[in-house]
Structure formats: C-alpha cells, structure tokens
PDB file of C-alpha atoms in Angstrom:
ATOM      1  CA  MET A   1     -52.283  83.164 -58.942  1.00  0.00           C
ATOM      2  CA  SER A   2     -54.552  81.518 -56.677  1.00  0.00           C
ATOM      3  CA  VAL A   3     -54.243  77.417 -56.191  1.00  0.00           C
ATOM      4  CA  THR A   4     -57.570  75.519 -56.686  1.00  0.00           C
ATOM      5  CA  LYS A   5     -58.455  72.756 -54.473  1.00  0.00           C
ATOM      6  CA  GLU A   6     -57.718  70.497 -57.617  1.00  0.00           C
ATOM      7  CA  THR A   7     -54.084  71.639 -57.822  1.00  0.00           C
ATOM      8  CA  ASP A   8     -53.548  71.437 -54.295  1.00  0.00           C
ATOM      9  CA  GLU A   9     -54.903  67.766 -53.948  1.00  0.00           C
ATOM     10  CA  LEU A  10     -52.826  67.015 -57.095  1.00  0.00           C
ATOM     11  CA  ARG A  11     -49.557  68.435 -55.028  1.00  0.00           C
ATOM     12  CA  ARG A  12     -50.319  66.381 -52.264  1.00  0.00           C
ATOM     13  CA  ARG A  13     -50.260  63.271 -54.061  1.00  0.00           C
ATOM     14  CA  ILE A  14     -47.144  64.227 -55.828  1.00  0.00           C
ATOM     15  CA  ASP A  15     -45.827  64.673 -52.267  1.00  0.00           C
ATOM     16  CA  ALA A  16     -46.798  61.471 -51.325  1.00  0.00           C
ATOM     17  CA  ALA A  17     -45.244  59.827 -54.635  1.00  0.00           C
ATOM     18  CA  ASP A  18     -42.121  61.625 -53.653  1.00  0.00           C
ATOM     19  CA  ASP A  19     -41.912  60.418 -49.865  1.00  0.00           C
ATOM     20  CA  ALA A  20     -42.579  56.925 -51.650  1.00  0.00           C
ATOM     21  CA  ILE A  21     -39.596  57.282 -53.805  1.00  0.00           C
ATOM     22  CA  LEU A  22     -37.302  58.640 -51.038  1.00  0.00           C
ATOM     23  CA  ALA A  23     -38.241  55.732 -48.889  1.00  0.00           C
ATOM     24  CA  ALA A  24     -37.704  53.233 -51.541  1.00  0.00           C
ATOM     25  CA  LEU A  25     -33.954  55.089 -52.249  1.00  0.00           C
ATOM     26  CA  LYS A  26     -33.103  54.817 -48.857  1.00  0.00           C
ATOM     27  CA  GLY A  27     -33.775  50.812 -48.834  1.00  0.00           C
ATOM     28  CA  ARG A  28     -31.763  50.684 -52.422  1.00  0.00           C
ATOM     29  CA  PHE A  29     -28.806  52.690 -50.907  1.00  0.00           C
ATOM     30  CA  ALA A  30     -28.884  50.131 -47.859  1.00  0.00           C
ATOM     31  CA  LEU A  31     -28.723  47.264 -50.468  1.00  0.00           C
ATOM     32  CA  MET A  32     -25.849  48.808 -52.192  1.00  0.00           C
ATOM     33  CA  GLU A  33     -23.753  49.340 -49.391  1.00  0.00           C
ATOM     34  CA  GLU A  34     -24.319  45.399 -48.686  1.00  0.00           C
ATOM     35  CA  MET A  35     -23.489  44.443 -52.109  1.00  0.00           C
ATOM     36  CA  ARG A  36     -20.387  46.498 -51.965  1.00  0.00           C
ATOM     37  CA  GLU A  37     -19.140  44.849 -48.582  1.00  0.00           C
ATOM     38  CA  LEU A  38     -20.024  41.409 -49.903  1.00  0.00           C
ATOM     39  CA  LYS A  39     -17.903  42.041 -53.199  1.00  0.00           C
ATOM     40  CA  ALA A  40     -14.953  43.057 -51.176  1.00  0.00           C
ATOM     41  CA  ARG A  41     -15.228  40.253 -49.127  1.00  0.00           C
ATOM     42  CA  GLU A  42     -15.348  37.485 -52.040  1.00  0.00           C
ATOM     43  CA  GLY A  43     -12.856  39.351 -54.146  1.00  0.00           C
ATOM     44  CA  LEU A  44     -15.435  40.294 -57.006  1.00  0.00           C
ATOM     45  CA  PRO A  45     -15.384  43.141 -59.248  1.00  0.00           C
ATOM     46  CA  ARG A  46     -16.918  46.145 -58.053  1.00  0.00           C
ATOM     47  CA  VAL A  47     -18.526  46.993 -61.519  1.00  0.00           C
ATOM     48  CA  ASP A  48     -20.818  44.336 -63.283  1.00  0.00           C
ATOM     49  CA  LYS A  49     -21.470  45.874 -66.666  1.00  0.00           C
ATOM     50  CA  GLU A  50     -23.938  42.972 -67.652  1.00  0.00           C
ATOM     51  CA  ARG A  51     -25.812  43.269 -64.452  1.00  0.00           C
ATOM     52  CA  GLU A  52     -26.139  47.077 -64.987  1.00  0.00           C
ATOM     53  CA  LYS A  53     -27.457  46.482 -68.550  1.00  0.00           C
ATOM     54  CA  GLN A  54     -29.938  44.137 -67.320  1.00  0.00           C
ATOM     55  CA  ILE A  55     -31.300  46.780 -64.755  1.00  0.00           C
ATOM     56  CA  LEU A  56     -31.534  49.422 -67.270  1.00  0.00           C
ATOM     57  CA  SER A  57     -33.419  47.035 -69.665  1.00  0.00           C
ATOM     58  CA  ARG A  58     -35.985  46.506 -67.100  1.00  0.00           C
ATOM     59  CA  VAL A  59     -36.699  50.142 -66.705  1.00  0.00           C
ATOM     60  CA  VAL A  60     -36.863  50.681 -70.260  1.00  0.00           C
ATOM     61  CA  ALA A  61     -39.382  47.782 -70.325  1.00  0.00           C
ATOM     62  CA  ALA A  62     -41.470  49.261 -67.688  1.00  0.00           C
ATOM     63  CA  VAL A  63     -41.494  52.814 -68.557  1.00  0.00           C
ATOM     64  CA  GLU A  64     -43.665  54.302 -71.588  1.00  0.00           C
ATOM     65  CA  PRO A  65     -41.295  56.057 -74.437  1.00  0.00           C
ATOM     66  CA  ARG A  66     -41.682  59.480 -73.585  1.00  0.00           C
ATOM     67  CA  TRP A  67     -40.484  59.225 -70.276  1.00  0.00           C
ATOM     68  CA  ARG A  68     -37.339  56.660 -70.586  1.00  0.00           C
ATOM     69  CA  ASP A  69     -34.804  59.156 -70.969  1.00  0.00           C
ATOM     70  CA  THR A  70     -35.849  60.733 -67.712  1.00  0.00           C
ATOM     71  CA  ALA A  71     -36.010  57.199 -66.042  1.00  0.00           C
ATOM     72  CA  CYS A  72     -32.857  55.909 -67.529  1.00  0.00           C
ATOM     73  CA  GLY A  73     -31.308  58.869 -66.427  1.00  0.00           C
ATOM     74  CA  VAL A  74     -32.212  58.535 -62.972  1.00  0.00           C
ATOM     75  CA  TRP A  75     -30.963  54.679 -62.782  1.00  0.00           C
ATOM     76  CA  GLU A  76     -27.987  55.671 -64.425  1.00  0.00           C
ATOM     77  CA  ARG A  77     -27.265  58.230 -61.669  1.00  0.00           C
ATOM     78  CA  ILE A  78     -27.878  55.386 -59.011  1.00  0.00           C
ATOM     79  CA  LEU A  79     -25.479  53.038 -60.426  1.00  0.00           C
ATOM     80  CA  SER A  80     -22.933  55.786 -60.929  1.00  0.00           C
ATOM     81  CA  GLY A  81     -23.335  56.033 -57.154  1.00  0.00           C
ATOM     82  CA  SER A  82     -22.709  52.336 -56.551  1.00  0.00           C
ATOM     83  CA  ARG A  83     -19.744  51.948 -59.045  1.00  0.00           C
ATOM     84  CA  GLY A  84     -17.606  54.542 -56.825  1.00  0.00           C
ATOM     85  CA  GLU A  85     -16.861  56.494 -59.996  1.00  0.00           C
ATOM     86  CA  ILE A  86     -14.796  59.513 -60.074  1.00  0.00           C
ATOM     87  CA  GLU A  87     -16.791  62.409 -59.784  1.00  0.00           C
ATOM     88  CA  THR A  88     -16.083  65.446 -61.893  1.00  0.00           C
ATOM     89  CA  ILE A  89     -17.071  68.866 -60.839  1.00  0.00           C
ATOM     90  CA  ALA A  90     -17.235  72.556 -62.064  1.00  0.00           C
ATOM     91  CA  ARG A  91     -16.197  75.115 -59.341  1.00  0.00           C
ATOM     92  CA  GLY A  92     -16.116  78.823 -59.512  1.00  0.00           C
ATOM     93  CA  ALA A  93     -13.615  81.340 -58.080  1.00  0.00           C
ATOM     94  CA  CYS A  94     -15.514  84.558 -57.720  1.00  0.00           C
ATOM     95  CA  ALA A  95     -14.070  87.289 -55.916  1.00  0.00           C
ATOM     96  CA  ALA A  96     -15.435  90.950 -55.074  1.00  0.00           C
ATOM     97  CA  ASP A  97     -13.973  93.923 -52.799  1.00  0.00           C
ATOM     98  CA  GLY A  98     -11.215  91.573 -51.326  1.00  0.00           C
ATOM     99  CA  LYS A  99     -13.751  88.763 -50.602  1.00  0.00           C
ATOM    100  CA  VAL A 100     -14.382  85.444 -52.076  1.00  0.00           C
ATOM    101  CA  LEU A 101     -17.595  83.592 -52.573  1.00  0.00           C
ATOM    102  CA  LEU A 102     -17.644  80.302 -50.397  1.00  0.00           C
ATOM    103  CA  CYS A 103     -20.626  77.510 -50.015  1.00  0.00           C
ATOM    104  CA  LYS A 104     -20.999  75.158 -47.201  1.00  0.00           C
ATOM    105  CA  ALA A 105     -23.785  72.902 -45.599  1.00  0.00           C
ATOM    106  CA  LYS A 106     -25.443  74.385 -43.096  1.00  0.00           C
ATOM    107  CA  GLY A 107     -23.962  74.120 -39.562  1.00  0.00           C
ATOM    108  CA  ALA A 108     -20.686  72.474 -41.225  1.00  0.00           C
ATOM    109  CA  LYS A 109     -17.044  74.177 -40.178  1.00  0.00           C
ATOM    110  CA  THR A 110     -15.679  73.655 -43.673  1.00  0.00           C
ATOM    111  CA  THR A 111     -16.504  75.310 -47.018  1.00  0.00           C
ATOM    112  CA  TYR A 112     -15.780  74.862 -50.450  1.00  0.00           C
ATOM    113  CA  LEU A 113     -15.716  76.829 -53.753  1.00  0.00           C
ATOM    114  CA  PRO A 114     -19.337  76.999 -55.139  1.00  0.00           C
ATOM    115  CA  GLY A 115     -20.323  74.893 -58.037  1.00  0.00           C
ATOM    116  CA  GLY A 116     -21.381  71.073 -58.868  1.00  0.00           C
ATOM    117  CA  HIS A 117     -21.783  68.048 -60.825  1.00  0.00           C
ATOM    118  CA  ILE A 118     -20.996  68.314 -64.691  1.00  0.00           C
ATOM    119  CA  GLU A 119     -23.963  66.338 -66.497  1.00  0.00           C
ATOM    120  CA  PHE A 120     -23.589  64.268 -69.659  1.00  0.00           C
ATOM    121  CA  GLY A 121     -23.407  66.619 -72.399  1.00  0.00           C
ATOM    122  CA  GLU A 122     -22.377  69.578 -70.663  1.00  0.00           C
ATOM    123  CA  THR A 123     -19.244  71.626 -70.840  1.00  0.00           C
ATOM    124  CA  GLY A 124     -17.699  72.373 -67.409  1.00  0.00           C
ATOM    125  CA  ALA A 125     -18.786  76.112 -67.857  1.00  0.00           C
ATOM    126  CA  GLU A 126     -22.118  75.298 -68.854  1.00  0.00           C
ATOM    127  CA  ALA A 127     -22.413  73.083 -65.518  1.00  0.00           C
ATOM    128  CA  LEU A 128     -21.245  75.907 -63.252  1.00  0.00           C
ATOM    129  CA  ALA A 129     -23.701  78.263 -64.692  1.00  0.00           C
ATOM    130  CA  ARG A 130     -26.369  75.913 -64.596  1.00  0.00           C
ATOM    131  CA  GLU A 131     -25.797  75.141 -60.985  1.00  0.00           C
ATOM    132  CA  MET A 132     -25.312  78.671 -59.809  1.00  0.00           C
ATOM    133  CA  MET A 133     -28.630  79.205 -60.924  1.00  0.00           C
ATOM    134  CA  GLU A 134     -29.925  76.121 -59.260  1.00  0.00           C
ATOM    135  CA  GLU A 135     -28.366  76.646 -55.983  1.00  0.00           C
ATOM    136  CA  ALA A 136     -28.247  80.510 -55.787  1.00  0.00           C
ATOM    137  CA  GLY A 137     -30.698  82.045 -58.098  1.00  0.00           C
ATOM    138  CA  VAL A 138     -28.209  84.088 -59.819  1.00  0.00           C
ATOM    139  CA  GLU A 139     -26.686  84.367 -63.396  1.00  0.00           C
ATOM    140  CA  VAL A 140     -22.857  84.067 -63.628  1.00  0.00           C
ATOM    141  CA  ASP A 141     -20.294  84.850 -66.366  1.00  0.00           C
ATOM    142  CA  VAL A 142     -17.970  81.940 -66.549  1.00  0.00           C
ATOM    143  CA  GLY A 143     -14.126  82.801 -67.674  1.00  0.00           C
ATOM    144  CA  ALA A 144     -11.326  80.758 -68.126  1.00  0.00           C
ATOM    145  CA  MET A 145     -10.620  77.485 -66.597  1.00  0.00           C
ATOM    146  CA  ILE A 146      -7.853  78.275 -63.832  1.00  0.00           C
ATOM    147  CA  GLY A 147      -6.866  75.019 -62.624  1.00  0.00           C
ATOM    148  CA  VAL A 148      -7.889  71.178 -61.765  1.00  0.00           C
ATOM    149  CA  VAL A 149      -8.028  69.815 -58.264  1.00  0.00           C
ATOM    150  CA  GLU A 150      -7.823  66.151 -57.774  1.00  0.00           C
ATOM    151  CA  ASN A 151      -9.438  65.210 -54.517  1.00  0.00           C
ATOM    152  CA  SER A 152      -9.866  61.688 -52.507  1.00  0.00           C
ATOM    153  CA  PHE A 153     -11.450  61.962 -49.083  1.00  0.00           C
ATOM    154  CA  LEU A 154     -13.495  59.712 -46.653  1.00  0.00           C
ATOM    155  CA  GLN A 155     -17.240  60.511 -46.055  1.00  0.00           C
ATOM    156  CA  HIS A 156     -19.202  58.453 -43.628  1.00  0.00           C
ATOM    157  CA  GLY A 157     -16.518  55.635 -44.012  1.00  0.00           C
ATOM    158  CA  GLU A 158     -16.810  55.439 -47.600  1.00  0.00           C
ATOM    159  CA  ARG A 159     -13.961  56.728 -49.901  1.00  0.00           C
ATOM    160  CA  HIS A 160     -14.697  59.503 -52.350  1.00  0.00           C
ATOM    161  CA  CYS A 161     -12.764  60.777 -55.497  1.00  0.00           C
ATOM    162  CA  GLU A 162     -13.277  63.747 -57.480  1.00  0.00           C
ATOM    163  CA  ILE A 163     -11.756  65.750 -60.133  1.00  0.00           C
ATOM    164  CA  ASN A 164     -12.594  69.651 -59.927  1.00  0.00           C
ATOM    165  CA  LEU A 165     -12.385  72.049 -62.728  1.00  0.00           C
ATOM    166  CA  VAL A 166     -11.779  75.378 -61.290  1.00  0.00           C
ATOM    167  CA  TYR A 167     -13.054  78.607 -63.336  1.00  0.00           C
ATOM    168  CA  GLU A 168     -13.198  82.366 -63.267  1.00  0.00           C
ATOM    169  CA  MET A 169     -16.689  83.315 -62.085  1.00  0.00           C
ATOM    170  CA  LYS A 170     -18.323  86.750 -62.035  1.00  0.00           C
ATOM    171  CA  ILE A 171     -22.239  87.226 -61.046  1.00  0.00           C
ATOM    172  CA  ARG A 172     -23.559  88.906 -63.908  1.00  0.00           C
ATOM    173  CA  GLY A 173     -25.422  92.312 -63.052  1.00  0.00           C
ATOM    174  CA  ALA A 174     -24.091  92.803 -59.847  1.00  0.00           C
ATOM    175  CA  SER A 175     -25.166  96.198 -58.405  1.00  0.00           C
ATOM    176  CA  ALA A 176     -23.058  95.907 -54.976  1.00  0.00           C
ATOM    177  CA  ALA A 177     -19.790  95.428 -54.716  1.00  0.00           C
ATOM    178  CA  VAL A 178     -20.250  92.292 -52.688  1.00  0.00           C
ATOM    179  CA  PRO A 179     -23.718  91.368 -53.925  1.00  0.00           C
ATOM    180  CA  PRO A 180     -25.712  89.196 -51.404  1.00  0.00           C
ATOM    181  CA  VAL A 181     -26.272  85.415 -52.745  1.00  0.00           C
ATOM    182  CA  THR A 182     -29.102  83.600 -51.017  1.00  0.00           C
ATOM    183  CA  SER A 183     -29.010  79.817 -51.347  1.00  0.00           C
ATOM    184  CA  GLN A 184     -32.298  78.143 -53.141  1.00  0.00           C
ATOM    185  CA  GLU A 185     -31.400  74.929 -51.249  1.00  0.00           C
ATOM    186  CA  GLU A 186     -32.229  74.250 -47.536  1.00  0.00           C
ATOM    187  CA  TRP A 187     -29.144  72.188 -46.851  1.00  0.00           C
ATOM    188  CA  ILE A 188     -26.345  75.058 -48.171  1.00  0.00           C
ATOM    189  CA  GLU A 189     -25.588  78.446 -47.492  1.00  0.00           C
ATOM    190  CA  PHE A 190     -23.153  81.065 -49.326  1.00  0.00           C
ATOM    191  CA  GLU A 191     -21.008  83.504 -47.669  1.00  0.00           C
ATOM    192  CA  TRP A 192     -18.260  86.015 -48.584  1.00  0.00           C
ATOM    193  CA  HIS A 193     -15.137  85.268 -46.933  1.00  0.00           C
ATOM    194  CA  ASP A 194     -12.103  88.148 -46.606  1.00  0.00           C
ATOM    195  CA  ILE A 195      -9.370  86.570 -49.018  1.00  0.00           C
ATOM    196  CA  ALA A 196      -6.867  87.637 -46.792  1.00  0.00           C
ATOM    197  CA  ASP A 197      -8.193  85.349 -43.689  1.00  0.00           C
ATOM    198  CA  LEU A 198      -8.961  82.013 -46.017  1.00  0.00           C
ATOM    199  CA  ALA A 199      -7.175  79.929 -43.341  1.00  0.00           C
ATOM    200  CA  SER A 200     -10.536  80.363 -41.079  1.00  0.00           C
ATOM    201  CA  ALA A 201     -12.763  79.531 -43.645  1.00  0.00           C
ATOM    202  CA  ASN A 202     -11.478  75.730 -43.764  1.00  0.00           C
ATOM    203  CA  LEU A 203     -11.836  75.956 -47.573  1.00  0.00           C
ATOM    204  CA  LEU A 204     -11.623  72.210 -49.098  1.00  0.00           C
ATOM    205  CA  PRO A 205      -9.758  70.762 -50.782  1.00  0.00           C
ATOM    206  CA  ALA A 206      -6.629  72.666 -49.326  1.00  0.00           C
ATOM    207  CA  GLU A 207      -5.506  73.504 -52.645  1.00  0.00           C
ATOM    208  CA  MET A 208      -8.473  75.800 -53.747  1.00  0.00           C
ATOM    209  CA  GLU A 209      -6.985  78.442 -51.517  1.00  0.00           C
ATOM    210  CA  ARG A 210      -4.622  79.437 -54.153  1.00  0.00           C
ATOM    211  CA  PHE A 211      -7.389  79.499 -56.990  1.00  0.00           C
ATOM    212  CA  ALA A 212      -9.420  81.617 -54.438  1.00  0.00           C
ATOM    213  CA  ALA A 213      -6.715  84.040 -53.971  1.00  0.00           C
ATOM    214  CA  SER A 214      -5.864  84.379 -57.481  1.00  0.00           C
ATOM    215  CA  ALA A 215      -9.403  85.536 -58.340  1.00  0.00           C
ATOM    216  CA  ALA A 216      -8.847  88.564 -56.373  1.00  0.00           C
ATOM    217  CA  THR A 217      -6.370  89.826 -59.126  1.00  0.00           C
ATOM    218  CA  LYS A 218      -8.622  89.215 -61.947  1.00  0.00           C
TER     219      LYS A 218
END
C-alpha cells in the first residue's frame, strides 16, 4: 500500500504532536519530583485525593466526550506514578530445550522474566498474553500461576515496589524447539538462556530463578 503525500504530512504532524507531548511529560515528571521532595520536607501526605479529583475534572472538562476515557486513562497513569504505588506485574516462565526465555533492557547486565503491568479490568493471564504480543509479537498460552514475588528496589534514587504474578507460559505454534523471539520495542531484547547457568543471567528479582528453573519440568 503506497503512502500518499497527504498521509505522509499527517504522520509528520502526528510526530510533532508526540514530540510536544513528550516534552511536556518531561516537565511534568520534573515537577512531580519537586512536589514529592517538598511533601517529604514538610511532612505532608504523599497522596492528595482531592487534588487528583481536581486534575481529572479539568481533563474531563477539556476533552470532548468520545476521548474522555482515553484522556482520563493517561492522566490516571501519570497520577499513579506520582503516588509511588505498588505495581502489579504479570510475568511468564517459558522454557524450551533446557533454556528459559528472558528479557532485558538493551545494554543492561541484568535480566527479568518477560511480561508487564496488569491494566485495570485485566486478569494477570490476559495482561501477560497482551504484553507478549505487544513486546515480542508472539501469541502465548498462559498456564497456571506458579508463584508470587514481592520486590522493592531503588531506581535512579527512587524507591519502587512491585508484586509479580508468575505464570507458566508457552509460545503458541512454535515450529522450533527454541523459537526465535524478536523484540517489537527498541529498548528491550529477548534471549534464551541455559537454565543450568541461570546465575550468569543476573535474573532479578533473585527469587525468580526457582520459577524459571521449575518451568523446565512442566
């Protein structure tokens, strides 16, 4: 399908709008950090529900009805990041031919089981299947939940807390014993790592090693 000049111009304008959104978000994130530091110094509660209601009311008033759910969803995610809430993540333990599928940020020295955040209204299994399609372009069969891992860590000097729901996972319709998995995102990559040598993978959180190893026996 050929791209017309009109389509190309519209895409250029969309890219420019995205750049403006990203610039505004960077400014918003910086202000959020200032507010967190100020609240900590003055002993104020980290979450102000009334203030959040005011912000969402402004969003609702500024957006036409057909876009309100989308816009409110974006702002709710921004507000969630400012609260320091516990994140809930679905992860998959996928093993084949003595190897386990791992994911990592490009250039990183640590890995993690693939998956992602559970969105409102989703089950953990649904979230895992969606994330694998979005990030790896593969359909997966999600099996039983095999464990829960709580994790707390510092990232860029800020405390993060998460609950990981770990599921059995198989790549659907794989024709090879260890099917290639190619990232659909620029900043992450997937790799099949020997289960017998998980220590060298620097898998985080460390408790995940036993779930990755157990996947080989399923």
